[in-house]
mmCIF file of C-alpha atoms and ligand atoms in Angstrom:
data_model
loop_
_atom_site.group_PDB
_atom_site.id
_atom_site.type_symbol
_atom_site.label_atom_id
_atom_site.label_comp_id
_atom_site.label_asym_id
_atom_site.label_seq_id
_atom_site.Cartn_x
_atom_site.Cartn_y
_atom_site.Cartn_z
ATOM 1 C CA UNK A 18 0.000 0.000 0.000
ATOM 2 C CA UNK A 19 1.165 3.430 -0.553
ATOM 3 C CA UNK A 20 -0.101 7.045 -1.043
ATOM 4 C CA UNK A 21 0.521 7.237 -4.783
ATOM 5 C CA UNK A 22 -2.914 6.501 -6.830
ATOM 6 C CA UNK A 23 -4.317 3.632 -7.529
ATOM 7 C CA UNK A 24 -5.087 2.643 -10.859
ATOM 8 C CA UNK A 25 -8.626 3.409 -12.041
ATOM 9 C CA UNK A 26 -10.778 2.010 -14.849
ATOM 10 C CA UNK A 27 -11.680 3.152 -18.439
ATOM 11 C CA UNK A 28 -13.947 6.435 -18.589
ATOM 12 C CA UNK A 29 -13.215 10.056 -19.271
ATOM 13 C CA UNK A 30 -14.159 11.268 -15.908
ATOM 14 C CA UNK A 31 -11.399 8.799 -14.304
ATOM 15 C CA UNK A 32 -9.226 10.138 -17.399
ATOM 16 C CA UNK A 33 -9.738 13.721 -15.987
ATOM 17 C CA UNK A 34 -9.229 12.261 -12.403
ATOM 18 C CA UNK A 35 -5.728 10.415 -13.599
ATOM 19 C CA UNK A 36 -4.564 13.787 -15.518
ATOM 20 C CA UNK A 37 -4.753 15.813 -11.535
ATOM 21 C CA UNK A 38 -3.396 12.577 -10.290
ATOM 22 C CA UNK A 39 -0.179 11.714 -12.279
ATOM 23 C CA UNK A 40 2.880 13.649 -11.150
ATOM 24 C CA UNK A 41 4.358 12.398 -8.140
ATOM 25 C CA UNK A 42 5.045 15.069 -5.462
ATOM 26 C CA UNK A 43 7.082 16.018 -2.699
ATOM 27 C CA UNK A 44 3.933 15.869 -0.946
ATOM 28 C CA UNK A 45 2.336 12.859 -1.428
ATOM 29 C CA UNK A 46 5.699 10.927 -0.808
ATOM 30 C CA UNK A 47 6.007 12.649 2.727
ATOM 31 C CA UNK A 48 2.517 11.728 3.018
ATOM 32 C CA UNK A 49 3.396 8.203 2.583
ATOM 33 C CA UNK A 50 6.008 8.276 4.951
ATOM 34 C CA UNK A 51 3.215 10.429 7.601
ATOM 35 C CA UNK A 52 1.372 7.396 7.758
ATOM 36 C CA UNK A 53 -0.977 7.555 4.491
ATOM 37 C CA UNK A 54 -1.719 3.709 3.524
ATOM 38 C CA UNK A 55 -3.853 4.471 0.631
ATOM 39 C CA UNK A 56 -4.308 8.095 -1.235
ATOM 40 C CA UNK A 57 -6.446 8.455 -4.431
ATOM 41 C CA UNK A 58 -8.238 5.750 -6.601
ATOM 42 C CA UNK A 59 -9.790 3.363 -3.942
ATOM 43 C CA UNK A 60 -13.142 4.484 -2.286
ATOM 44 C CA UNK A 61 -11.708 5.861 0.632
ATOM 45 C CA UNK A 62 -8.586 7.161 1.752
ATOM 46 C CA UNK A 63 -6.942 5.386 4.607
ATOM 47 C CA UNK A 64 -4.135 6.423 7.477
ATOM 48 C CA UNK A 65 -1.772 3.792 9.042
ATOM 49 C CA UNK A 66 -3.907 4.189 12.635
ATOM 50 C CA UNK A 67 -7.061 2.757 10.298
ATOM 51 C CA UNK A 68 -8.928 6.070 9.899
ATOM 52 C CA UNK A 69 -10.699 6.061 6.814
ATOM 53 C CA UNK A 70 -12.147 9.528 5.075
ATOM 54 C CA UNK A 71 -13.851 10.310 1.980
ATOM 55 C CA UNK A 72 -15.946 12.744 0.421
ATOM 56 C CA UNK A 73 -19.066 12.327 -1.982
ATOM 57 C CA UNK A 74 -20.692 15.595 -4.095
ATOM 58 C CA UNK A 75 -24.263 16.010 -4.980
ATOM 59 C CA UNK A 76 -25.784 18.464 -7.363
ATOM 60 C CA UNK A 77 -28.743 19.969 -8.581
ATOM 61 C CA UNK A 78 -29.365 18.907 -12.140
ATOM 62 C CA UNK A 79 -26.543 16.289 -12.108
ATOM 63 C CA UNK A 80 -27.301 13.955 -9.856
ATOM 64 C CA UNK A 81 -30.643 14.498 -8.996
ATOM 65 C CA UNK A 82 -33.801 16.752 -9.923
ATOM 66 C CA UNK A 83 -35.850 18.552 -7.462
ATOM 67 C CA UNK A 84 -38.680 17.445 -8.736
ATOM 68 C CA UNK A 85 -38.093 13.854 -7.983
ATOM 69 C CA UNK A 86 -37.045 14.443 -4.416
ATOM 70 C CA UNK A 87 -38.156 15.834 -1.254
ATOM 71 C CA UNK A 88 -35.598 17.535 1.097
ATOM 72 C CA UNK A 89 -35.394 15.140 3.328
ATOM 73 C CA UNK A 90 -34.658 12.414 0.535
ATOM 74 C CA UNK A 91 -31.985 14.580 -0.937
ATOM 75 C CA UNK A 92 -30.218 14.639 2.590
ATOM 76 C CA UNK A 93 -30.940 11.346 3.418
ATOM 77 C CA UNK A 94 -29.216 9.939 -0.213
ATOM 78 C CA UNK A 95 -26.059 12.437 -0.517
ATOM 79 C CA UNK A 96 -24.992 10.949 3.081
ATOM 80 C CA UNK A 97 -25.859 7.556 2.158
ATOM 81 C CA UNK A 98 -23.770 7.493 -0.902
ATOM 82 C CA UNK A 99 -20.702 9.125 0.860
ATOM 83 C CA UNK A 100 -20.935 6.449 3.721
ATOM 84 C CA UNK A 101 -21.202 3.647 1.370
ATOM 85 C CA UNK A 102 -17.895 4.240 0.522
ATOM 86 C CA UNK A 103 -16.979 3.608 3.908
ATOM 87 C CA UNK A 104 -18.292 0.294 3.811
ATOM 88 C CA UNK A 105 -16.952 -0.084 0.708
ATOM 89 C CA UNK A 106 -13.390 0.082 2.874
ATOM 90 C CA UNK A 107 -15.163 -2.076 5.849
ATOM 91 C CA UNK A 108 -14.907 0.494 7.783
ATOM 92 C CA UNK A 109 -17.271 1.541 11.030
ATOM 93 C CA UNK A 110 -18.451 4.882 10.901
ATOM 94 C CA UNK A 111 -17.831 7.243 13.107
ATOM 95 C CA UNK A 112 -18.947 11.142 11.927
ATOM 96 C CA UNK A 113 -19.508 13.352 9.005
ATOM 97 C CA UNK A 114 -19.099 16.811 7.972
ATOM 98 C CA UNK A 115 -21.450 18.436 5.084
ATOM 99 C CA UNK A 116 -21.217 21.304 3.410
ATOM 100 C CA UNK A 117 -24.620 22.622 1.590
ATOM 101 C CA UNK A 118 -25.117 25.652 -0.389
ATOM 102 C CA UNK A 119 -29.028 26.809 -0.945
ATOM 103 C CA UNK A 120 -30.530 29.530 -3.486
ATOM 104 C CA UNK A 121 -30.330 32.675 -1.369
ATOM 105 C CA UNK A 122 -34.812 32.940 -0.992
ATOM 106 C CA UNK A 123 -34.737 29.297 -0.343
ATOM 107 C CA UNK A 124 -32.411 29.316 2.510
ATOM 108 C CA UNK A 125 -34.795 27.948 5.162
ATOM 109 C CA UNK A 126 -34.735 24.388 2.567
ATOM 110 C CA UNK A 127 -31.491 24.088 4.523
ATOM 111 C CA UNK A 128 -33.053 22.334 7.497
ATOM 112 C CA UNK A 129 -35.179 19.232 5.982
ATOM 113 C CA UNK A 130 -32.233 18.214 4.189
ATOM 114 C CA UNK A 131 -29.806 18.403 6.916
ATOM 115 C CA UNK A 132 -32.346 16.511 9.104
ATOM 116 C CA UNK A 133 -32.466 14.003 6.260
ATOM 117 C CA UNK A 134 -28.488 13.664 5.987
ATOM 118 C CA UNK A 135 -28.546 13.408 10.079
ATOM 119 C CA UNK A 136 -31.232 10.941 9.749
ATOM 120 C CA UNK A 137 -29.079 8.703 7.215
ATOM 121 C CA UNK A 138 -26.166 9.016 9.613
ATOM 122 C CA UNK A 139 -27.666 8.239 12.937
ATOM 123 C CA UNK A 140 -29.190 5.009 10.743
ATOM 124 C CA UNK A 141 -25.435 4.322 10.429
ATOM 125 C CA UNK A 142 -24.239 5.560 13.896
ATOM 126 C CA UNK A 143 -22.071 8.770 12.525
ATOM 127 C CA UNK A 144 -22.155 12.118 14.255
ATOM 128 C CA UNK A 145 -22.237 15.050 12.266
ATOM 129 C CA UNK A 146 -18.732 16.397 13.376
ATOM 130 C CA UNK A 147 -19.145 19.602 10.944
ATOM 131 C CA UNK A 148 -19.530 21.423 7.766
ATOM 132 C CA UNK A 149 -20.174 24.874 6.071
ATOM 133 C CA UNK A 150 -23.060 26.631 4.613
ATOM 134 C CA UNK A 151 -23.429 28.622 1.625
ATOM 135 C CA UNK A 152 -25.679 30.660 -0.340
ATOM 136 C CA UNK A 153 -25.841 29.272 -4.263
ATOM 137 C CA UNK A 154 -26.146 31.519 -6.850
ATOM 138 C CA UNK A 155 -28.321 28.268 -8.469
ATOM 139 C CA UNK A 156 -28.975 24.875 -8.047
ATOM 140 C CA UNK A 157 -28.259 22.978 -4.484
ATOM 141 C CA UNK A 158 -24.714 21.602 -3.591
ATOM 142 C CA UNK A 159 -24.120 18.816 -0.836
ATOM 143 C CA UNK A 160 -20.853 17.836 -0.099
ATOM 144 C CA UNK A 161 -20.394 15.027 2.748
ATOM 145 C CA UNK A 162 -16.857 14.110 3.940
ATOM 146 C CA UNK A 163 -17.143 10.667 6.050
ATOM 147 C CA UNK A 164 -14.770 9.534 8.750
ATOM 148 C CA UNK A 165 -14.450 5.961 10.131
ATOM 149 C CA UNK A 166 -11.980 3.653 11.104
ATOM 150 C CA UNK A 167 -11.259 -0.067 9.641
ATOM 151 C CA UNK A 168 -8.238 -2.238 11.844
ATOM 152 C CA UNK A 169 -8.014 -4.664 7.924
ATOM 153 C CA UNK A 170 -9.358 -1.986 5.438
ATOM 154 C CA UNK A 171 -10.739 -3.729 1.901
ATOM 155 C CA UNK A 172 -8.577 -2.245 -0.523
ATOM 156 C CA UNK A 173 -9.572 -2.462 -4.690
ATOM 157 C CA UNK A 174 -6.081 -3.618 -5.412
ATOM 158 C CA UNK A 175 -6.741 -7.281 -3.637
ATOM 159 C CA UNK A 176 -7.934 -9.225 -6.200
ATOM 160 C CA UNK A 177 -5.825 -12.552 -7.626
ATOM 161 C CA UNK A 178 -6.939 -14.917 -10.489
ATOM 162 C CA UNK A 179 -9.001 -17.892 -9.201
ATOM 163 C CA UNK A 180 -10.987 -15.727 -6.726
ATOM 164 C CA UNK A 181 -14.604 -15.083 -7.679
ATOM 165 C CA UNK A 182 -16.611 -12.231 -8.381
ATOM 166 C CA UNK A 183 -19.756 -11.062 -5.971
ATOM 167 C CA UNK A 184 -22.398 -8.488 -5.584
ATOM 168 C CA UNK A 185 -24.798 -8.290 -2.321
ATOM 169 C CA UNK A 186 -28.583 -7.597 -2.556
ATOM 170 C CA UNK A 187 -30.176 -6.982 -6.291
ATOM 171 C CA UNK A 188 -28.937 -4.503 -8.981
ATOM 172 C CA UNK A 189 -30.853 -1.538 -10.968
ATOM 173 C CA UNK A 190 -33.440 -0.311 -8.747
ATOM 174 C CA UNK A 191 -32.428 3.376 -8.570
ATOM 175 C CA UNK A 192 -31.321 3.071 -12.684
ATOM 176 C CA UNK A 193 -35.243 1.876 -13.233
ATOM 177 C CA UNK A 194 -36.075 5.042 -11.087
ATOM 178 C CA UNK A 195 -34.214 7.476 -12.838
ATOM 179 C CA UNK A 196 -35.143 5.875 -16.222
ATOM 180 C CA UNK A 197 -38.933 6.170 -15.668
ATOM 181 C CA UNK A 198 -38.752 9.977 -14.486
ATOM 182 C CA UNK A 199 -36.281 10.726 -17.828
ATOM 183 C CA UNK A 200 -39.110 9.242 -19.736
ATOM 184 C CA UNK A 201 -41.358 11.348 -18.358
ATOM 185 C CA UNK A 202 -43.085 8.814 -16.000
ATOM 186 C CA UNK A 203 -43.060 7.949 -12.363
ATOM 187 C CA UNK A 204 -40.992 5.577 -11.153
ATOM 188 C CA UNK A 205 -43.355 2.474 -9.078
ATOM 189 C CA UNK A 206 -42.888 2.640 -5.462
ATOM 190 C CA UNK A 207 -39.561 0.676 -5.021
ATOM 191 C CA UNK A 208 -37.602 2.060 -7.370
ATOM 192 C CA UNK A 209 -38.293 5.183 -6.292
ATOM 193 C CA UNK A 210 -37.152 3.858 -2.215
ATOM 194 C CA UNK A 211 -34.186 2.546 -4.000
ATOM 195 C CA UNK A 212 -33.111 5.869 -5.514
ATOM 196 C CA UNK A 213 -34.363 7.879 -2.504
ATOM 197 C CA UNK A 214 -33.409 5.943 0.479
ATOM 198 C CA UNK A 215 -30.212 3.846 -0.451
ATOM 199 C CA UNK A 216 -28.647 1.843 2.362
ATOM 200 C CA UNK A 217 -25.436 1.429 2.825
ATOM 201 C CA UNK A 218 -24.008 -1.399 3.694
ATOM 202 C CA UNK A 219 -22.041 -0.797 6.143
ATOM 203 C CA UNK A 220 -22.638 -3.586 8.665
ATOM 204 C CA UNK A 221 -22.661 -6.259 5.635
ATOM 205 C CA UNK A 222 -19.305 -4.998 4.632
ATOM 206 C CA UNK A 223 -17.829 -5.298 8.460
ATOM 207 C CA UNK A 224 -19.239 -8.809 9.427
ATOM 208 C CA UNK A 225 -17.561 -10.439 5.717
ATOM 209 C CA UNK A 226 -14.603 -8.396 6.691
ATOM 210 C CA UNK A 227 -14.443 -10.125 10.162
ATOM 211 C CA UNK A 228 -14.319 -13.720 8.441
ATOM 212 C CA UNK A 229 -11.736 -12.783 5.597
ATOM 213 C CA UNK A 230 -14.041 -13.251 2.594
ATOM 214 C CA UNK A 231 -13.298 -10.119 0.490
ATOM 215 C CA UNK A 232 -9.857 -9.989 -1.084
ATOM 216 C CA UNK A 233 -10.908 -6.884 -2.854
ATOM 217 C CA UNK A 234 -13.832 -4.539 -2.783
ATOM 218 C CA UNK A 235 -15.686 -1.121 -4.121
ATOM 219 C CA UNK A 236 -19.196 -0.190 -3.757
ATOM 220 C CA UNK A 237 -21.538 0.191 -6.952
ATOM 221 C CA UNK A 238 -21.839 3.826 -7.378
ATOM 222 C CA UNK A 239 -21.561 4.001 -11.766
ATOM 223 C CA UNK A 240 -22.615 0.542 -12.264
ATOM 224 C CA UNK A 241 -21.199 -2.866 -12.426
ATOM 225 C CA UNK A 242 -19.882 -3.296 -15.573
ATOM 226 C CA UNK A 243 -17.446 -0.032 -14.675
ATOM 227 C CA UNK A 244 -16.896 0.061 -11.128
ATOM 228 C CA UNK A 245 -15.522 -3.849 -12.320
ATOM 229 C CA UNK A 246 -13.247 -2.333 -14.341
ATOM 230 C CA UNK A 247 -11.939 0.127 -11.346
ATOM 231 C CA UNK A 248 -11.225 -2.981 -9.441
ATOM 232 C CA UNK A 249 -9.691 -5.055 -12.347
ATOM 233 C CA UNK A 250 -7.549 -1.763 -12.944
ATOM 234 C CA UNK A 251 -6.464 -1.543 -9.148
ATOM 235 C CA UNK A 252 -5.871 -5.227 -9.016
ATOM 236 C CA UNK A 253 -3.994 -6.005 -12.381
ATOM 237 C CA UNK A 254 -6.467 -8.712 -13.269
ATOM 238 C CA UNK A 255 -8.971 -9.324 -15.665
ATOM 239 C CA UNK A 256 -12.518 -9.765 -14.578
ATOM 240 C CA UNK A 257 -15.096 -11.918 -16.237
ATOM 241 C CA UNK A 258 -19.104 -11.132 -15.817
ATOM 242 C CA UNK A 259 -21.482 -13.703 -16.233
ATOM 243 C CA UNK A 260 -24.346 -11.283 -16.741
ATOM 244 C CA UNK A 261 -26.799 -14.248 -17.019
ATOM 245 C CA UNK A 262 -26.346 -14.149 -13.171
ATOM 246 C CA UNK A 263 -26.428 -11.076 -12.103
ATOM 247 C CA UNK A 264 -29.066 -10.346 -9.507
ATOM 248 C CA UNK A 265 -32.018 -7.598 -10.900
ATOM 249 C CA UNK A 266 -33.735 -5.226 -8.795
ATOM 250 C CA UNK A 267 -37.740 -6.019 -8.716
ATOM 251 C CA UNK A 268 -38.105 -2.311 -10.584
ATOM 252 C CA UNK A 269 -35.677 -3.477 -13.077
ATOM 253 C CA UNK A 270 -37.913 -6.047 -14.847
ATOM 254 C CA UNK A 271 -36.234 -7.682 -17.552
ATOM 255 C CA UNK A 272 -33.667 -4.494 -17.992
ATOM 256 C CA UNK A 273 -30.418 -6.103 -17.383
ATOM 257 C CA UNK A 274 -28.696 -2.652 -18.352
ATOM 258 C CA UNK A 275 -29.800 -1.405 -15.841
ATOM 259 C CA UNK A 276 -28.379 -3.618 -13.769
ATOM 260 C CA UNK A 277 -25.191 -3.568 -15.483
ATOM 261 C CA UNK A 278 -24.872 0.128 -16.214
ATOM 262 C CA UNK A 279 -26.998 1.678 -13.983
ATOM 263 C CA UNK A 280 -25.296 3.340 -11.211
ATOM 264 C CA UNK A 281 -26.465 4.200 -7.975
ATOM 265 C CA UNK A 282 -26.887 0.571 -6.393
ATOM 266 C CA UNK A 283 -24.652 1.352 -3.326
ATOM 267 C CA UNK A 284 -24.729 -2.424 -2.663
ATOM 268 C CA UNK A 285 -20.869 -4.501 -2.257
ATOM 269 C CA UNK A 286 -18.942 -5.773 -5.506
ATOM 270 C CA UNK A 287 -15.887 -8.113 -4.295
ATOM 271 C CA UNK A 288 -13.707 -10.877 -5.207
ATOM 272 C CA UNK A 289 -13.356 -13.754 -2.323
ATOM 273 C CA UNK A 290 -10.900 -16.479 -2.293
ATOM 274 C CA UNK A 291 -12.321 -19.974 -3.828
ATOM 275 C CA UNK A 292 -15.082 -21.142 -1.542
ATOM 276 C CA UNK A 293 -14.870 -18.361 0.633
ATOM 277 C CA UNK A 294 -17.775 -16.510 -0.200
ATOM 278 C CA UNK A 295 -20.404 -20.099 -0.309
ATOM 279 C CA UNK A 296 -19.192 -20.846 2.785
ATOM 280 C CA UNK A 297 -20.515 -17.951 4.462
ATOM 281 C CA UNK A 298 -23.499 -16.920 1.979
ATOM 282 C CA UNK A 299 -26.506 -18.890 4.142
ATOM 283 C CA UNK A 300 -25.196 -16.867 7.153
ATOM 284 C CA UNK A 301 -25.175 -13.943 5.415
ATOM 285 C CA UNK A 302 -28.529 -14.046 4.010
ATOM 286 C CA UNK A 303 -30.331 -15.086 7.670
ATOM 287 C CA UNK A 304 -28.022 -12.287 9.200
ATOM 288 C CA UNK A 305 -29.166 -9.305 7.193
ATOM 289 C CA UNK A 306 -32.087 -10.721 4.531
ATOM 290 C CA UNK A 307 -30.080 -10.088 1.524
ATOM 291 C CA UNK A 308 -28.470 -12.208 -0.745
ATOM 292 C CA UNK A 309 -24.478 -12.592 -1.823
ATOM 293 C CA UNK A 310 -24.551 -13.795 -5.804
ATOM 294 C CA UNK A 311 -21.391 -14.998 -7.837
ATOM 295 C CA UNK A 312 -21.786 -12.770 -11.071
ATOM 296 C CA UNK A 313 -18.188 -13.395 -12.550
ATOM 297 C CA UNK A 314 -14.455 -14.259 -11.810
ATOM 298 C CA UNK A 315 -10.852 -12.958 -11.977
ATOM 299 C CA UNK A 316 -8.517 -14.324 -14.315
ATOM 300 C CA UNK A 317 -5.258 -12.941 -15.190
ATOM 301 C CA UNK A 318 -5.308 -10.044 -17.297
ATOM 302 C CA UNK A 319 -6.777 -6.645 -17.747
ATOM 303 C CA UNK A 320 -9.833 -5.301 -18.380
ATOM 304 C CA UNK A 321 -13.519 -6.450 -17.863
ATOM 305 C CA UNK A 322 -15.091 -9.207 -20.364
ATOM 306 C CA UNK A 323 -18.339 -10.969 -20.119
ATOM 307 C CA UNK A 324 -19.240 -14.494 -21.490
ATOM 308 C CA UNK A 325 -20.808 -15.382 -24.452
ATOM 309 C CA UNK A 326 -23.446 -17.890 -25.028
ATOM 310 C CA UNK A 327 -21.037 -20.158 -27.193
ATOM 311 C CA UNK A 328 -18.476 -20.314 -23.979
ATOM 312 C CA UNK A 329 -16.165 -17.334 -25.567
ATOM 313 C CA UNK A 330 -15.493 -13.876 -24.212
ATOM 314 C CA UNK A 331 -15.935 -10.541 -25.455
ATOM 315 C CA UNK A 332 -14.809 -7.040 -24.118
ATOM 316 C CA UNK A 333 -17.683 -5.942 -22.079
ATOM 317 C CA UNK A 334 -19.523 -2.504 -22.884
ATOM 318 C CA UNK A 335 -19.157 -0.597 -19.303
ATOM 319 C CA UNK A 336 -22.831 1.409 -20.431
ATOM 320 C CA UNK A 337 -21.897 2.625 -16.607
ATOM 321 C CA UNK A 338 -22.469 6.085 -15.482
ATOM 322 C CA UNK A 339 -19.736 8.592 -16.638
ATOM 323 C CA UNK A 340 -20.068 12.433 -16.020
ATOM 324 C CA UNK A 341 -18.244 13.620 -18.805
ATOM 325 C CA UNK A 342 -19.630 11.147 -21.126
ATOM 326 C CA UNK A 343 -23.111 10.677 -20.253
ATOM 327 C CA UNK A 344 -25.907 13.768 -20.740
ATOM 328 C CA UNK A 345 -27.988 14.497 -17.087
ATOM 329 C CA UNK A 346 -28.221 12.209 -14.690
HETATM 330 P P1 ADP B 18 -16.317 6.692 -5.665
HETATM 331 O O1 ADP B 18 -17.322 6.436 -6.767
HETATM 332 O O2 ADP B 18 -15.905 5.468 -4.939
HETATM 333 O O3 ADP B 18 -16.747 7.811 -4.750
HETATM 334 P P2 ADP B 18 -14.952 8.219 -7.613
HETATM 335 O O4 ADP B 18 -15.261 7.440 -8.833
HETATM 336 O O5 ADP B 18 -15.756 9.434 -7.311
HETATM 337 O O6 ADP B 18 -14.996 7.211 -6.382
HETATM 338 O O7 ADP B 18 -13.424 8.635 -7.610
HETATM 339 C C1 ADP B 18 -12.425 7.708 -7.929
HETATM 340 C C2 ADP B 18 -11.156 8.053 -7.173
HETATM 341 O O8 ADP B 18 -10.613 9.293 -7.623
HETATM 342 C C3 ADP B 18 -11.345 8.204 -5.664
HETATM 343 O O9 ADP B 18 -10.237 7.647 -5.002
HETATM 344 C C4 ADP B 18 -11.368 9.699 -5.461
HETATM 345 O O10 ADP B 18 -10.890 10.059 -4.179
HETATM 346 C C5 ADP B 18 -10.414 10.192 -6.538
HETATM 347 N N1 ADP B 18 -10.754 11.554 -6.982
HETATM 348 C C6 ADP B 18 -11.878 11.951 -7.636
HETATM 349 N N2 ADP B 18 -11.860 13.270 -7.894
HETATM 350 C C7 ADP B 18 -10.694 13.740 -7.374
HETATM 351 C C8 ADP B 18 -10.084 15.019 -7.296
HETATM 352 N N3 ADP B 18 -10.697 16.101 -7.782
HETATM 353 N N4 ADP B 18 -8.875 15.106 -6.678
HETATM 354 C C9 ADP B 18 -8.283 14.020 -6.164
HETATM 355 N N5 ADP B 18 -8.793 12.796 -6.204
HETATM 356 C C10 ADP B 18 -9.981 12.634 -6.800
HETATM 357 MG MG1 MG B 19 -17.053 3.984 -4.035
#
């Protein structure tokens, strides 16, 4: 482990993200040698004494309209996502800070979604530590920096050929969501909860921590068929989806896109060690009512592939979310 970045998958947001990344400095070396374990390109950055910080933005127009949203949603979801990456580190929580800037006559909107983001992290047991407060000359920023602690962090980088590939819960609710209000619809009932009210899985993430299972994990923020490649990238391996398998959200119907490119999931992607992950998956499943699926493996290699139905393998299409690629949301 070291400060410098980790490698990061295909995409030209995490080609803008490489180009602030790439010299080495001074800085980050003395870092290093400070006590920084990991620095950029995993979901968290972590410090030799196992504190684990990151920070998650949410705007206006971006990543969410206000029309799809109440206040309280809006707070409750931009402090989700930004502790999911804690557990994408298995690490506890233990505070946030949020910064939130509001259209000047709107100020008083403020308070319902800072109740909502305190709401998400009492559900996780985080105390809001801190922030700052701004007036916006437009649409609503939320920026949540999360703090926690892991004693054996989950890096992206842990992943050998022979270990297998695994997602918790089902995949594509919030993408099913977001597709049915961009076609002018609205979304049914739990893809909206799935968009609205994410859950991060924060205890899930400690308790296969505890027994060893992951060698490598990230959470699913742009979608599985990308955030694959971020841990193939980190790794130096090659992973292989079986997309046949993957788990769909209820809302998702038949749309395994959505599943595979839509982002927004916040459930676990790791790779486990062979058998590692079965043995535990019954437990896992009467512990927190949510299932662990194999949906590929790790082979040496690069890049992420997915199976054909004649046995063969062909570069996957990541269809994952990508700011500077995508339009909207
Ligand atoms: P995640 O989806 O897990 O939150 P991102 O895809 O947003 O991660 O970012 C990928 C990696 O790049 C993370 O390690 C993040 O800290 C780093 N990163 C993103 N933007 C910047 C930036 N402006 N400066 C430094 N590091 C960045
Ligand atoms: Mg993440």
């Amino acid at each position: 482990v070291a400060a410098g970045p980790s490698r990061l998958g295909e995409g030209a947001e995490f080609d803008l993200i490489r180009r602030f990344l790439a010299e080495p400095s001074d800085a980050a070396a003395a870092a290093t040698a400070g006590g920084v374990l990991v620095g950029p390109g995993d979901d968290a950055a972590v410090l030799a004494d196992g504190t684990v910080v990151s920070t998650d933005l949410t705007i206006e127009g971006v990543h969410f309209r206000r029309s799809w949203l109440a206040p309280e949603e809006l707070g409750w979801r931009a402090c989700a996502a930004a502790l999911s990456d804690l557990a994408a580190m298995a690490a506890r929580p233990l505070g946030v800070l949020a910064s939130i800037a509001v259209p000047a006559g709107e100020r008083t909107l403020a308070v319902p979604i800072m109740a909502g983001l305190r709401a998400a992290a009492d559900a996780a047991g985080a105390a809001l530590l801190g922030g700052d407060t701004s007036r916006s000359p437009g649409p609503i920023f939320l920026d949540v920096t999360v703090l926690g602690h892991a004693p054996r962090p989950v890096l992206r980088s842990g992943a050998r050929p022979g270990d297998t590939l695994w997602v918790t819960g089902r995949l594509g609710g919030a993408a099913a969501a977001v597709a049915a209000w961009l076609a002018g619809g609205e979304p049914d009932a739990e893809a909206r909860v799935a968009f609205a009210r994410p859950v991060p899985r924060l205890r899930e993430a400690l308790w296969l921590a505890e027994r060893g299972v992951p060698t490598a994990m990230l959470d699913l923020s742009d979608g599985l068929a990308g955030d694959s490649g971020h841990l193939a990238a980190a790794s130096g391996v090659r992973v292989v989806l079986d997309s046949g398998r993957v788990p769909l959200h209820p809302a998702a119907g038949k749309r395994r896109d959505l599943a595979l490119g839509g982002g927004e999931d916040y459930e676990l992607c790791f790779t486990a060690g062979p058998g590692a992950a079965e043995a535990v998956r019954a437990a896992f499943t009467a512990a927190y009512g949510i299932e662990l699926t194999q949906v590929g493996r790790v082979e040496a290699g690069s890049g992420v592939w997915r199976m054909t139905a004649d046995g063969g393998l062909e570069p996957m299409d990541r269809g994952g979310h990508d700011h500077f690629e995508s339009e909207g949301e």
